[in-house]
CSV table of N, CA and C in Angstrom, one decimal:
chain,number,residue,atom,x,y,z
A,1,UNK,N,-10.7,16.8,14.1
A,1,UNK,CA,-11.6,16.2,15.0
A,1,UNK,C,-12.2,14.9,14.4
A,2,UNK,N,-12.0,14.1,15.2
A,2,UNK,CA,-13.0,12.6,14.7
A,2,UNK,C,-14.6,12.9,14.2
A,3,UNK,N,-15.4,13.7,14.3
A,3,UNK,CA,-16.5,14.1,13.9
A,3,UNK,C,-16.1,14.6,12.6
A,4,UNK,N,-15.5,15.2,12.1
A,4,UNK,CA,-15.5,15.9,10.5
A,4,UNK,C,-15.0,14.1,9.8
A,5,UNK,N,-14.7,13.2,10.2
A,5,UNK,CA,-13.8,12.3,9.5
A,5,UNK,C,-14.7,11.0,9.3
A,6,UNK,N,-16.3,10.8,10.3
A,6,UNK,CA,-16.9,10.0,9.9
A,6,UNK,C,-17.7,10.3,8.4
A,7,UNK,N,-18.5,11.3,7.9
A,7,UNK,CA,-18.9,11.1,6.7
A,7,UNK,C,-17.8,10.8,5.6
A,8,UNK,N,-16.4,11.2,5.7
A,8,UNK,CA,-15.3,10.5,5.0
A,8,UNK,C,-15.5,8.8,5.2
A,9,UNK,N,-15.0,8.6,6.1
A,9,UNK,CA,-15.4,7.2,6.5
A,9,UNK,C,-15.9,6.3,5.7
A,10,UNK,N,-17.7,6.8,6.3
A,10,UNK,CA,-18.9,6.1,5.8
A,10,UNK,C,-18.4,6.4,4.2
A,11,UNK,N,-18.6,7.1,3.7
A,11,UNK,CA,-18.6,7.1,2.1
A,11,UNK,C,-17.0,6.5,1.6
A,12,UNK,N,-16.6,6.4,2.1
A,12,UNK,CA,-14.8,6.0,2.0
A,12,UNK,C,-15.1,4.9,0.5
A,13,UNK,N,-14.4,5.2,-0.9
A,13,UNK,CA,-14.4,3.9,-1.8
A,13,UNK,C,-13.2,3.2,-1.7
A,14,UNK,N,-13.3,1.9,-1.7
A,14,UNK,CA,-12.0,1.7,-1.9
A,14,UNK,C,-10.9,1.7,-2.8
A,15,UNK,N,-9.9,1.8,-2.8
A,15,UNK,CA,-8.9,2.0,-3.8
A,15,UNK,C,-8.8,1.6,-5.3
A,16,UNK,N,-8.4,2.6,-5.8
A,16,UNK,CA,-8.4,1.5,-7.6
A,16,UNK,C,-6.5,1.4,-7.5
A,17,UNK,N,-6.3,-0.2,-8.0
A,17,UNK,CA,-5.0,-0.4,-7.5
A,17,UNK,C,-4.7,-0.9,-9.2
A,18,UNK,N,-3.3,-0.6,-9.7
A,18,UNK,CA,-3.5,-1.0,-11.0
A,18,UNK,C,-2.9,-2.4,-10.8
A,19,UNK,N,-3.3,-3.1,-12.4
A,19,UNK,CA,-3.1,-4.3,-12.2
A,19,UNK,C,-1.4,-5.1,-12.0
A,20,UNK,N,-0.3,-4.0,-12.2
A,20,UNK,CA,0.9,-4.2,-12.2
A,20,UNK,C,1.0,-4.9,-10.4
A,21,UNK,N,0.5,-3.6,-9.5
A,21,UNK,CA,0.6,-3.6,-7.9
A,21,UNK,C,-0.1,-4.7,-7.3
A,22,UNK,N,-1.2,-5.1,-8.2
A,22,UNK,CA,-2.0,-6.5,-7.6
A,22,UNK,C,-0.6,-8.0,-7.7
A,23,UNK,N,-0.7,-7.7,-8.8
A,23,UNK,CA,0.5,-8.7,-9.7
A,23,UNK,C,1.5,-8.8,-8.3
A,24,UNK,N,2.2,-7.6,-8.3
A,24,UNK,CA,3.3,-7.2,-6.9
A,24,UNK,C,2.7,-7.9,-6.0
A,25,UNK,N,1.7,-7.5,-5.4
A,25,UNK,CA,1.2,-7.7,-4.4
A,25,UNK,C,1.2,-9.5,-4.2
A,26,UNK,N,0.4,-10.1,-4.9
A,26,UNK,CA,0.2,-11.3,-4.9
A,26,UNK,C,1.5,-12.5,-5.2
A,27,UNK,N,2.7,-11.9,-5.6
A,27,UNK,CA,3.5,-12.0,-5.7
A,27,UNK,C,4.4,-12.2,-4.2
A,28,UNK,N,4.6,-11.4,-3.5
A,28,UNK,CA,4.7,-11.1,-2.4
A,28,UNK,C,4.4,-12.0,-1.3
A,29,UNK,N,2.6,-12.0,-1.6
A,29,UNK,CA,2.0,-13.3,-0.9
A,29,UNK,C,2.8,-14.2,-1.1
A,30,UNK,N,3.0,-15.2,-2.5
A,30,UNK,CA,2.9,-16.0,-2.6
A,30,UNK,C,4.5,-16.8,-2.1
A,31,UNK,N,5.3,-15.8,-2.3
A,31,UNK,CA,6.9,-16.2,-1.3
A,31,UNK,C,6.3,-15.9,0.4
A,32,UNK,N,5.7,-15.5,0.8
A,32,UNK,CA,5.4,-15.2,2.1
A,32,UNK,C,4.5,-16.2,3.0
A,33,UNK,N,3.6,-16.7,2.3
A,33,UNK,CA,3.2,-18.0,2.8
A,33,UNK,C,3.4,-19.1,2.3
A,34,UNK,N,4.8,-18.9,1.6
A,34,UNK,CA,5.1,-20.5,1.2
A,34,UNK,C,6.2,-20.7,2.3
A,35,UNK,N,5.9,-20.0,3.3
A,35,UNK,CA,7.0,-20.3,4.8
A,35,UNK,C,5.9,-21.0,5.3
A,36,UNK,N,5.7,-22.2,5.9
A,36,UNK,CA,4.7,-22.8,7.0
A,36,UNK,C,4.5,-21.9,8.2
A,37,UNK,N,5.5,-20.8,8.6
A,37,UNK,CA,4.9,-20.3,10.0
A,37,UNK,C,3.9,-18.7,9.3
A,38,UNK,N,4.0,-18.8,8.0
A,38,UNK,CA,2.9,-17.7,7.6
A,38,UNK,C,1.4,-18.3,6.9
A,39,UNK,N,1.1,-19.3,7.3
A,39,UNK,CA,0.5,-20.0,6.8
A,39,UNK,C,-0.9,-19.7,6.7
A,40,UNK,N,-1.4,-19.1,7.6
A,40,UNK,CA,-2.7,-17.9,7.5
A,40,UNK,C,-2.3,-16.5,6.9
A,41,UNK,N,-1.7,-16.2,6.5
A,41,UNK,CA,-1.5,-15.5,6.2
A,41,UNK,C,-2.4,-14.5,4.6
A,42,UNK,N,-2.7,-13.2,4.7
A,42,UNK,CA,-3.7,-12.6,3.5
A,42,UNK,C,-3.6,-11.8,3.2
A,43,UNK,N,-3.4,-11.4,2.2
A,43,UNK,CA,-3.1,-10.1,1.0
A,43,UNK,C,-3.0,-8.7,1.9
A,44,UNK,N,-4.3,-8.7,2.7
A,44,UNK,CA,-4.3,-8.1,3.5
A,44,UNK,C,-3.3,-7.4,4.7
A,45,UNK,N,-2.8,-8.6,5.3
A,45,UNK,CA,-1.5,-8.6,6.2
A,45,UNK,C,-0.2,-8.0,6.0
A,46,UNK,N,-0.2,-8.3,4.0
A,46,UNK,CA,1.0,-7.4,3.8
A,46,UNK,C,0.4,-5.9,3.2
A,47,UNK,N,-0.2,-5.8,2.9
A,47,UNK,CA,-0.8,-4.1,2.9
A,47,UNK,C,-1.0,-3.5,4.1
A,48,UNK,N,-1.1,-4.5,4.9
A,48,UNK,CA,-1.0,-3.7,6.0
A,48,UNK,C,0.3,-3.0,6.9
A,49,UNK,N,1.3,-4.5,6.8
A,49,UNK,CA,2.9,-4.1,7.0
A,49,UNK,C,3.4,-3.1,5.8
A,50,UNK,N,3.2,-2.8,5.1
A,50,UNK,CA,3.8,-1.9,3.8
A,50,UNK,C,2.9,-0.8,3.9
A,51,UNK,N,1.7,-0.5,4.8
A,51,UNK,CA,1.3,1.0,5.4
A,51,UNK,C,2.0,1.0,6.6
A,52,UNK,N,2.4,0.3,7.1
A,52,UNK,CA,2.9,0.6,8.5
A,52,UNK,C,4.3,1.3,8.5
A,53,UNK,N,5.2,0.5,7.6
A,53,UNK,CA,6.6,0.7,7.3
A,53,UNK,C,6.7,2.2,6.6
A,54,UNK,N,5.5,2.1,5.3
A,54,UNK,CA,5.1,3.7,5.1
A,54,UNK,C,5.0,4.9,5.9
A,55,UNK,N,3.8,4.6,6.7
A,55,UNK,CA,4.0,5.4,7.5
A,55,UNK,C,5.1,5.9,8.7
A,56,UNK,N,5.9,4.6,9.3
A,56,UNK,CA,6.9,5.2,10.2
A,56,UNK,C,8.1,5.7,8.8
A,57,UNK,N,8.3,5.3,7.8
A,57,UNK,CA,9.3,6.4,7.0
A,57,UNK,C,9.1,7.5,6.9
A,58,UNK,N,7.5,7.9,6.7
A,58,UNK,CA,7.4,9.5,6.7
A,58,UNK,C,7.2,10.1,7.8
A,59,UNK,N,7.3,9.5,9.0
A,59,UNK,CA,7.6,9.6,10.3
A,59,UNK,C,9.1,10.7,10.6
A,60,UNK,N,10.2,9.8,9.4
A,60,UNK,CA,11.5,9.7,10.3
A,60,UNK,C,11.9,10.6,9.3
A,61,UNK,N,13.8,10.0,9.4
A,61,UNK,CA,14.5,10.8,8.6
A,61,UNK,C,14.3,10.7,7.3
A,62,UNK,N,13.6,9.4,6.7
A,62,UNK,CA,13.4,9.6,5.4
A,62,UNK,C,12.5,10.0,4.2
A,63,UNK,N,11.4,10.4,5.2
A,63,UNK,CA,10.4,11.3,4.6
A,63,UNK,C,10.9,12.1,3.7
A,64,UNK,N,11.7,12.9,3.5
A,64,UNK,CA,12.1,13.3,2.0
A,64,UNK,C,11.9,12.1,1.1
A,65,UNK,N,13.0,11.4,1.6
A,65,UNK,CA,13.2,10.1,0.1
A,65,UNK,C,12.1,9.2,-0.4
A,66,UNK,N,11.3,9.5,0.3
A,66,UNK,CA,10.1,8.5,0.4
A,66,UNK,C,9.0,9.2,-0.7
A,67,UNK,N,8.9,10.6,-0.5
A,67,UNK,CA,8.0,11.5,-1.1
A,67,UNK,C,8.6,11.5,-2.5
A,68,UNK,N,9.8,12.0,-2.8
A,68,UNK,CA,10.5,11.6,-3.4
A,68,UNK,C,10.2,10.7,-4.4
A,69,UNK,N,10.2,9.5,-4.4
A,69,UNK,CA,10.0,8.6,-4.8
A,69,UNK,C,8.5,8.3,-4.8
A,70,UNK,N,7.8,9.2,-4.6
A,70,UNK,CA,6.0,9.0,-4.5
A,70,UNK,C,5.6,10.1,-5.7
A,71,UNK,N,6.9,11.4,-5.4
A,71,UNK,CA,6.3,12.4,-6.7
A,71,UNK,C,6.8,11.5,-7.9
A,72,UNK,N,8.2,11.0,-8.3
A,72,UNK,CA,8.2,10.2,-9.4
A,72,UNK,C,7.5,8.9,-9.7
A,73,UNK,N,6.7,8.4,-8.9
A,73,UNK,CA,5.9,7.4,-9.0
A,73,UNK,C,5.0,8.6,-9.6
A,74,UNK,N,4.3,9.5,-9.3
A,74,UNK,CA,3.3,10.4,-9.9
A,74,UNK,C,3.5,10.9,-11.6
A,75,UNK,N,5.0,11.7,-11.4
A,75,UNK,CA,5.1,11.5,-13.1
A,75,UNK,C,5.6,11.0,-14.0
A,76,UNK,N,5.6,9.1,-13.7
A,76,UNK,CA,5.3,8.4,-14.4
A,76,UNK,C,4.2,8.2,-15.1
A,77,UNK,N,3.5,8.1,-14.5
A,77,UNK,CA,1.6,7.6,-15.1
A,77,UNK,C,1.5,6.3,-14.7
A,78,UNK,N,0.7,6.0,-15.2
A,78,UNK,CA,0.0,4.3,-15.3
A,78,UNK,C,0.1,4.2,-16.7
A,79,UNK,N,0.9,2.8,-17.3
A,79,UNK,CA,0.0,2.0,-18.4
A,79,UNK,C,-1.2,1.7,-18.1
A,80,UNK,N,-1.3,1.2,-16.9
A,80,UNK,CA,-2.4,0.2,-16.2
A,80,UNK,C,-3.5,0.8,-15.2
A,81,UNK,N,-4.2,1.3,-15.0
A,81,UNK,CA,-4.9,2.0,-14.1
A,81,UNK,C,-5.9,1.3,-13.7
A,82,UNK,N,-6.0,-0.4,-13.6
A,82,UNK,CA,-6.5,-0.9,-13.1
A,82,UNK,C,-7.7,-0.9,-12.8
């Protein structure tokens, strides 16, 4: 129910992202709006398309491979924990 999920919400912190994924990230931007038709374009936009694409893979058939690849992202660790 949407009532149990606003005190999550409200107190919600935001993410600690390590410094390798910012690096990625900004990275990403930076081929992405060096096209003139992305030219507004904000860090934001693509974290947003890369939860979207996330979420319809654990949607579909590949939610195994996806998890998969989320538990070995897990025991690896971080050098960086950002």
């Amino acid at each position: 129910p949407r009532s149990t999920l606003f005190p999550y919400t409200t107190l919600f912190r935001s993410p600690r992202l390590r410094n390798q994924d910012l690096d990625l990230l900004h990275r990403l931007w930076l081929e992405i709006s060096a096209d003139p038709r992305f030219a507004g374009v904000h860090h934001y936009h693509i974290v947003a398309v890369a939860l979207q694409q996330l979420q319809q893979e654990l949607q579909g058939p590949r939610k195994a491979e996806v998890l998969d690849k989320l538990w070995r992202e897990l025991q690896r660790g971080s050098d960086d924990e950002g």
